[in-house]
Short mmCIF file of C-alpha atoms in Angstrom, two decimals:
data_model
loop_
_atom_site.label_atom_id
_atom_site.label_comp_id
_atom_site.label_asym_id
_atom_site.label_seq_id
_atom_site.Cartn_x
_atom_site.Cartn_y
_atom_site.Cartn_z
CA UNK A 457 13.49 10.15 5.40
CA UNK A 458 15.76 7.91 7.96
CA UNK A 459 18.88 9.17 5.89
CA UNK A 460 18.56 12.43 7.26
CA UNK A 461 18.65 11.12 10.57
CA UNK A 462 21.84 8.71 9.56
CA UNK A 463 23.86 11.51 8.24
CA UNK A 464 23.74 13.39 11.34
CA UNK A 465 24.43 10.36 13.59
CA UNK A 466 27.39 9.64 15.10
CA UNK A 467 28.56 6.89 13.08
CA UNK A 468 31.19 8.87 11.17
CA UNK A 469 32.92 10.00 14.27
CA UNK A 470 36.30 8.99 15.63
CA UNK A 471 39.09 9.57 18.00
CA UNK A 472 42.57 9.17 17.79
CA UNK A 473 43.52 8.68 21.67
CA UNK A 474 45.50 5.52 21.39
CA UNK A 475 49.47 4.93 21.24
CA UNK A 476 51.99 2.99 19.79
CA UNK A 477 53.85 1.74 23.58
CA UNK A 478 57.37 1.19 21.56
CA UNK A 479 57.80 4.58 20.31
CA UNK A 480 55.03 6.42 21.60
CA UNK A 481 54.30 8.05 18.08
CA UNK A 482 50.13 8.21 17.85
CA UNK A 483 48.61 5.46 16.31
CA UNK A 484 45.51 6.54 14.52
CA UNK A 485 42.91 4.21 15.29
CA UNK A 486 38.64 4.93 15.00
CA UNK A 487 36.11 4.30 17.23
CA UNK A 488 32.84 3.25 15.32
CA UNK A 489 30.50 4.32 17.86
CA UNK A 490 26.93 2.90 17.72
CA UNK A 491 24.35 4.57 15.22
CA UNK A 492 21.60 5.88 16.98
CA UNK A 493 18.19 3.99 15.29
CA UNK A 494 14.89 6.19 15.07
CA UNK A 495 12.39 4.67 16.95
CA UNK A 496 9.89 5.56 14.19
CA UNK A 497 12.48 3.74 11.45
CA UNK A 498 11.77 0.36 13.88
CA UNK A 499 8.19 1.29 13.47
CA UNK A 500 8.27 1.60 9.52
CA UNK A 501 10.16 -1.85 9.68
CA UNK A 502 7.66 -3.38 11.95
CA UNK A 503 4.89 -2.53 10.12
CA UNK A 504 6.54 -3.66 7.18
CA UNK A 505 7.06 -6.98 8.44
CA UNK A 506 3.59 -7.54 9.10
CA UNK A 507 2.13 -6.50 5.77
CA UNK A 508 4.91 -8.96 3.99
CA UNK A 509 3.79 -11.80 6.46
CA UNK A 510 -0.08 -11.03 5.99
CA UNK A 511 0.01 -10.70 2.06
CA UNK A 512 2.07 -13.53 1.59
CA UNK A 513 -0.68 -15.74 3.26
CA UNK A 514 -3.04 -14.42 0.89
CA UNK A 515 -1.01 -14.76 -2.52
CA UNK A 516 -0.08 -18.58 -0.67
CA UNK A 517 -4.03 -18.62 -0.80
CA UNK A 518 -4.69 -17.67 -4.01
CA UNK A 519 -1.81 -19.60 -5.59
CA UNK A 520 -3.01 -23.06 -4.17
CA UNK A 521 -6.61 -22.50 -4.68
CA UNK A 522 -7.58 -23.25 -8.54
CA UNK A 523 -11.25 -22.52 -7.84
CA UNK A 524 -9.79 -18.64 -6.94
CA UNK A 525 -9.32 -17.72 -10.70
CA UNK A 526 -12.08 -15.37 -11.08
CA UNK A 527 -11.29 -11.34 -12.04
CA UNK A 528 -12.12 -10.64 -8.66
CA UNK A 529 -9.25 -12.83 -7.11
CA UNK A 530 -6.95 -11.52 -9.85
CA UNK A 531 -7.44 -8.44 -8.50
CA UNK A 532 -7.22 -9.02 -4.86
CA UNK A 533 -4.12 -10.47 -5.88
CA UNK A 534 -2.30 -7.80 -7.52
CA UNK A 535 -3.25 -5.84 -4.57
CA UNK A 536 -1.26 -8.75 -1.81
CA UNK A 537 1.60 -8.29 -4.19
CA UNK A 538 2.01 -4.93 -4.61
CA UNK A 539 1.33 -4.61 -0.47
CA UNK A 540 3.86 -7.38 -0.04
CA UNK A 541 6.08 -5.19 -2.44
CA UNK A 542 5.11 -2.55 -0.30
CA UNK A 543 5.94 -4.58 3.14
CA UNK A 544 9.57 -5.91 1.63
CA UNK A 545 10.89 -2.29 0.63
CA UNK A 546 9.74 -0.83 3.97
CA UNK A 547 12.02 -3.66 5.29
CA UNK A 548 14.56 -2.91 2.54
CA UNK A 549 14.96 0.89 3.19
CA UNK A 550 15.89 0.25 7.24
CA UNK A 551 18.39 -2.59 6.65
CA UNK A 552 20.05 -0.08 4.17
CA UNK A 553 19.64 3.20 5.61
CA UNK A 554 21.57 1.46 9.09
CA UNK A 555 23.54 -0.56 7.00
CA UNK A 556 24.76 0.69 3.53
CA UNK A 557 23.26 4.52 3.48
CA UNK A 558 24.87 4.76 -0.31
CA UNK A 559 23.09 6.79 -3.01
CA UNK A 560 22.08 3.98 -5.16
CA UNK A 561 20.73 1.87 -2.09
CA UNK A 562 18.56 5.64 -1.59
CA UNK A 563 17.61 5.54 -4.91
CA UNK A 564 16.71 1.15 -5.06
CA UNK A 565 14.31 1.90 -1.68
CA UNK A 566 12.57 4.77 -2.31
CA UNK A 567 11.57 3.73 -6.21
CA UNK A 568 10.60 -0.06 -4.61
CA UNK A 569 8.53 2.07 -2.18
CA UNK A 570 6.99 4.42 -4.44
CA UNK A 571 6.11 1.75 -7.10
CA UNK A 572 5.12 -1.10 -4.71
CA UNK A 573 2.47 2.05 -2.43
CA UNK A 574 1.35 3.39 -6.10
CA UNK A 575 0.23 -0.11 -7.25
CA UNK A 576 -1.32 -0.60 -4.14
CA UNK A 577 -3.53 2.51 -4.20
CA UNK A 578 -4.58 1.75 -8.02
CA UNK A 579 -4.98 -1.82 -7.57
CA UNK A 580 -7.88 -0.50 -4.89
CA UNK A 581 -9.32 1.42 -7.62
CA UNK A 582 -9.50 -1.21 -9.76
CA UNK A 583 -11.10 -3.15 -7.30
CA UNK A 584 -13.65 -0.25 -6.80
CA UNK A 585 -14.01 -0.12 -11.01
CA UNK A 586 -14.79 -3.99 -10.86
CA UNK A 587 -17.06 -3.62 -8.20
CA UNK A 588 -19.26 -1.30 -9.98
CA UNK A 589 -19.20 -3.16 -13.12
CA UNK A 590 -20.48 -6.28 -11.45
CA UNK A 591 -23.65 -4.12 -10.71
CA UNK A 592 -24.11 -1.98 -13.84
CA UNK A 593 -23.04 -4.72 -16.33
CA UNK A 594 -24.71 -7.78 -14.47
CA UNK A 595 -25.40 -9.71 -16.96
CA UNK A 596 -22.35 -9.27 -19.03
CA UNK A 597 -19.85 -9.30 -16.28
CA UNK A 598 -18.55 -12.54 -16.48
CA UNK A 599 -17.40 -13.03 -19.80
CA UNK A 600 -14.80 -13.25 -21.55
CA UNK A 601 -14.06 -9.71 -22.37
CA UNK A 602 -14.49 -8.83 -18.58
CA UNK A 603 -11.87 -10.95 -17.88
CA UNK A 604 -9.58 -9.57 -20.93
CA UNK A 605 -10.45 -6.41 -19.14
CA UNK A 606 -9.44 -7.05 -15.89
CA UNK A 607 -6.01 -8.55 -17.21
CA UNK A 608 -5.41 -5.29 -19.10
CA UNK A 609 -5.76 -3.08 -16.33
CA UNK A 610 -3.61 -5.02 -13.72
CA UNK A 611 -0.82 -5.15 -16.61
CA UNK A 612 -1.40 -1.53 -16.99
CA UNK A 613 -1.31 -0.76 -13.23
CA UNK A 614 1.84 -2.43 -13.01
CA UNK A 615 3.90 -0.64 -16.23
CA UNK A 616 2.79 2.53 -14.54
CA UNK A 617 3.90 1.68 -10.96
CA UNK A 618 7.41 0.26 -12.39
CA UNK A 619 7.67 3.74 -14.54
CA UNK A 620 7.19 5.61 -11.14
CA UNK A 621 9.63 3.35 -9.07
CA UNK A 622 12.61 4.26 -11.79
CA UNK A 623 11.98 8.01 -11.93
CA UNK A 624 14.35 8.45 -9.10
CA UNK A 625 17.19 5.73 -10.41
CA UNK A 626 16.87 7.80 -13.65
CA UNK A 627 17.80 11.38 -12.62
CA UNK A 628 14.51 12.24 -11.06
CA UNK A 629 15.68 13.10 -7.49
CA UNK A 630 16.78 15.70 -5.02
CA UNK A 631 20.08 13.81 -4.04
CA UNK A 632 22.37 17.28 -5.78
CA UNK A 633 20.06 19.85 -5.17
CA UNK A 634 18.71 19.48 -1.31
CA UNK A 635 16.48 22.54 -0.94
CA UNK A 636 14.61 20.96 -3.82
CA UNK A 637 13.99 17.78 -1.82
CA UNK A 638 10.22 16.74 -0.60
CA UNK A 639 9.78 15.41 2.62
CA UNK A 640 10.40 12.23 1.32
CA UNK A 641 14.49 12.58 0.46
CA UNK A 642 15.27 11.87 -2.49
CA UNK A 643 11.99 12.80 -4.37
CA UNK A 644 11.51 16.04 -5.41
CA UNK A 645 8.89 18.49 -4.40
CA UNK A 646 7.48 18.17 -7.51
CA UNK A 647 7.35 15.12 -7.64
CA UNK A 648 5.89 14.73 -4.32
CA UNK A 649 3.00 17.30 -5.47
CA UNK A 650 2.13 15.70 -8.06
CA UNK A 651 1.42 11.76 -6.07
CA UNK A 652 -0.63 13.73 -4.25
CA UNK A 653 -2.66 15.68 -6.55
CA UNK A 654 -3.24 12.40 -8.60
CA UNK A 655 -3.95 10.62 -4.83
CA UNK A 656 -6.61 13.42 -4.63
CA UNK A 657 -8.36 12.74 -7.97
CA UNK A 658 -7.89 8.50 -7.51
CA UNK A 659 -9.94 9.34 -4.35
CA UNK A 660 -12.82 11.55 -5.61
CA UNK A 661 -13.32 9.22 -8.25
CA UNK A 662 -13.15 6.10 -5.94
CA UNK A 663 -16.08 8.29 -3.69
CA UNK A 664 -18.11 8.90 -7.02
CA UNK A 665 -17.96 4.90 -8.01
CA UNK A 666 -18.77 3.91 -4.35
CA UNK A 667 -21.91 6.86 -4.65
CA UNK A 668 -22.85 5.06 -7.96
CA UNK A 669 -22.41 1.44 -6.40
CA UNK A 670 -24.75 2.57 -3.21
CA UNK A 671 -27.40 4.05 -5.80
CA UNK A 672 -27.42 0.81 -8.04
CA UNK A 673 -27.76 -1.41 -4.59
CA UNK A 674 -30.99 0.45 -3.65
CA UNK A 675 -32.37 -0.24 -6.83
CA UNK A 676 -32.08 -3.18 -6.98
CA UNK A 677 -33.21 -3.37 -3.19
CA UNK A 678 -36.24 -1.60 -4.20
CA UNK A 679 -37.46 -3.63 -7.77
CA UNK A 680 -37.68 -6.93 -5.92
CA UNK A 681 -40.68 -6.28 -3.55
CA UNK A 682 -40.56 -10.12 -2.89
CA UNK A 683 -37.35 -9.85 -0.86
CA UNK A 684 -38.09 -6.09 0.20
CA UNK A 685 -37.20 -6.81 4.12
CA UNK A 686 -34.35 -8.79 3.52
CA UNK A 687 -32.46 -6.62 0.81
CA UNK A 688 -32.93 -3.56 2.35
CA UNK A 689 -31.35 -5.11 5.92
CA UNK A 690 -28.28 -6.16 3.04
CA UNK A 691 -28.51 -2.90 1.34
CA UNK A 692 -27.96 -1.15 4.66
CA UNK A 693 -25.07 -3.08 5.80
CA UNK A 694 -23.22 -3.30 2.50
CA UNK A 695 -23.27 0.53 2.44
CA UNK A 696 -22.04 0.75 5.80
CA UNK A 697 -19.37 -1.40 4.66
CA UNK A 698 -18.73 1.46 1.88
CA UNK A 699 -18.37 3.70 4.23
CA UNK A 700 -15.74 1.89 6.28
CA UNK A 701 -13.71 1.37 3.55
CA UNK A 702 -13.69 4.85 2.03
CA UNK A 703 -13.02 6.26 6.19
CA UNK A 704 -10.24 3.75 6.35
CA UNK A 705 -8.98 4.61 3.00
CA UNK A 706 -8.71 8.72 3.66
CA UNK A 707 -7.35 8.37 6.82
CA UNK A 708 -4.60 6.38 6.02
CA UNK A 709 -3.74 8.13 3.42
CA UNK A 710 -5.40 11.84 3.26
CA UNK A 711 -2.69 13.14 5.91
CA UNK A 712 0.10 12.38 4.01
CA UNK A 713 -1.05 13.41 0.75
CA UNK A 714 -1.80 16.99 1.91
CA UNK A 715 1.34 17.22 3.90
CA UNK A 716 3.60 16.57 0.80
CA UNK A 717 1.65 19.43 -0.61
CA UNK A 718 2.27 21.94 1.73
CA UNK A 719 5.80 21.04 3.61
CA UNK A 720 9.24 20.16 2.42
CA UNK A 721 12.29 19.29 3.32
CA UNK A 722 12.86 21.96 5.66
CA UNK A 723 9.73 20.57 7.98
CA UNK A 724 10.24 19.03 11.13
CA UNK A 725 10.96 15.19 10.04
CA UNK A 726 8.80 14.08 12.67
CA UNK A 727 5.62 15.39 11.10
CA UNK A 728 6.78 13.47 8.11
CA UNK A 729 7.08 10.66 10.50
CA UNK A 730 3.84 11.19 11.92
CA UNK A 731 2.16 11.36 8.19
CA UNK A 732 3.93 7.79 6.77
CA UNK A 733 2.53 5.34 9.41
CA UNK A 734 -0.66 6.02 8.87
CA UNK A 735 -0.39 5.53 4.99
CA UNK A 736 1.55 2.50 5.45
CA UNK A 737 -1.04 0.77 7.85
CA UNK A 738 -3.31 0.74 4.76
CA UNK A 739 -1.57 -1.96 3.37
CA UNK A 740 -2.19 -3.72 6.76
CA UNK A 741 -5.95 -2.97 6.70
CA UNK A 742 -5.98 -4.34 3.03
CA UNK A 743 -5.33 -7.97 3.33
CA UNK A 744 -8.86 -7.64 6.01
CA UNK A 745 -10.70 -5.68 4.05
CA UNK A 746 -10.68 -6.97 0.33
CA UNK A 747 -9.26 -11.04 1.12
CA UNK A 748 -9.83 -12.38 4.70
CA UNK A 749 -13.83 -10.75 4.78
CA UNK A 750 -14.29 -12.89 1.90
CA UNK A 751 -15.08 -16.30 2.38
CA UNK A 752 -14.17 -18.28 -0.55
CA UNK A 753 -10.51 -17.07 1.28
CA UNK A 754 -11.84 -17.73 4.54
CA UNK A 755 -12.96 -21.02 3.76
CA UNK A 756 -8.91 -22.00 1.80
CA UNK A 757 -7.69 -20.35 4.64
CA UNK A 758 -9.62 -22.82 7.18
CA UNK A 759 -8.85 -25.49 5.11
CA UNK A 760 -5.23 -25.14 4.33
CA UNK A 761 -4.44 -24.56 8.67
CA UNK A 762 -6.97 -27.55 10.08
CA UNK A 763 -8.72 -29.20 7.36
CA UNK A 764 -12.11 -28.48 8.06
CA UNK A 765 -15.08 -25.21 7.33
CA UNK A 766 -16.84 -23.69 10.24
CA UNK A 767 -20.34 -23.70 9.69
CA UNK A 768 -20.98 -19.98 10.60
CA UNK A 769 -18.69 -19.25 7.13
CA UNK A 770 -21.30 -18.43 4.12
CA UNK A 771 -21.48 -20.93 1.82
CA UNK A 772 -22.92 -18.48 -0.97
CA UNK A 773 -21.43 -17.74 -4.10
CA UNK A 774 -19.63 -14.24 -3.97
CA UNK A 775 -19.50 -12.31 -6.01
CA UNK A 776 -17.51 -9.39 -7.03
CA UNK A 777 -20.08 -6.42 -6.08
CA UNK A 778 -20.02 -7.99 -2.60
CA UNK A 779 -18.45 -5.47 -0.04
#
């Protein structure tokens, strides 16, 4: 994106004014003028820096807490490392676009980018598939082949995410053939189409597992007449929750997906602009969402920065089918 801004910059310019006083023969000399910087490239690298600096409290979190072990917390933190991924290569691709602006250094970014915001979208899937198996396998969810399972799919998630990051490095890429480029230089319009088609179908079946989730929740609401009042007040906020997270969710990234199915390169770069913040804020909402709203974190996090546990912090067992 920022390269095509650096290759029409001025930093390859130079004049040869000055001369040589003893024979006045022209001394070539070049005048490195400044590059101009995108104000929506600073953007990209703030927002990068504060998804590296939230996720890396949370992974701090979870590393230091032993009691944090369960599949849930496995989970939530595959997601702070891919966002922190995510964070670092946003980072990555300014300081080399301003810096470097080489092929390879193209390449390196972008594949960080695409595997570290792929993992990131799964990992919230598989957060969303280990939600609803808390509910509809209850009483089998925390054994031993849960937690098998749950290993299996991060390891999964991950060989998939690193296969998409090297696509590019590995011929995959628009960097000979421009008016096959995306609006994403250097992946290919193809390639572009088909993140978002399988964005699409991640989503729908994210909505269908939250629909399931919600329908579960009321039943259970409903068979326990003893609690009636009190689960249906729970029931109601935990599906309001849902619905946060799914609005959060399409918004961040629903623009972007259905711009890199309709535009390419040729499109205005600021629409691209205008479609890439929003889907990189979702690894800023994710940290808040899926680790500080939970309070086994909250109460590590309270205890690693003053040493003591407000009492307003639940002191329930959570579990993973909490939202």
């Amino acid at each position: 994106m920022s390269n095509e801004l650096q290759n029409t910059s001025s930093f390859n310019s130079a004049t040869w004014n000055f001369q040589d006083v003893g024979n006045s023969s022209p001394v070539r000399t070049t005048e490195v003028r400044p590059v101009a910087v995108s104000p929506w490239d600073v953007a990209l690298c703030v927002t990068g820096t504060l998804i590296s600096c939230e996720n890396a409290i949370v992974i701090a979190i979870l590393f230091y807490t032993p009691t944090l072990r369960a599949p849930m917390f496995v989970l939530i933190g595959s997601l702070a490392i891919a966002d922190l991924l995510a964070g670092l290569g946003l980072i990555l691709n300014f300081i080399l676009t301003y810096m470097l602006n080489t092929e390879l250094s193209t390449l390196v970014s972008v594949g960080l980018i695409i595997a570290a915001f792929s993992a990131s979208v799964l990992n919230i899937l598989a957060i969303t598939v280990d939600r609803y198996l808390s509910l509809y396998n209850a009483l089998t969810y925390h054994t031993e082949r849960s937690v098998t399972f749950t290993y299996v799919m991060v390891v999964l998630i991950w060989l998939v995410c690193i296969a998409l990051g090297l696509l590019p490095l590995l011929g995959w890429n628009c960097l000979r053939d421009e008016s096959s480029c995306s609006i994403c230089r250097p992946v290919t319009k193809n390639n572009a189409v088909v993140l978002a088609v399988t964005f699409l179908l991640i989503f729908t079946l994210m909505m269908q597992l939250y629909l399931q989730i919600c329908k579960i929740a009321l039943r259970h609401a409903q068979q326990i007449a003893v609690q009636h009042h009190f689960m249906a007040i729970s029931t109601t906020k935990g599906v309001s929750t849902l619905s946060a997270i799914l609005c959060t969710f399409a918004l961040c990234w629903m623009p972007f997906a259905m711009y890199s199915i309709v535009a390419d390169s040729s499109y205005p770069i600021i629409y691209t602009y205008a479609t890439v913040l929003p889907a990189t804020c979702s690894s800023v909402i994710n940290p808040i969402i899926y680790a500080f709203r939970n309070p086994d974190i909250q109460k590590s996090l309270w205890l690693a920065c003053c040493g003591c546990v407000p009492s307003n912090i639940s002191l329930r067992p959570r579990t993973s089918s909490d939202v």
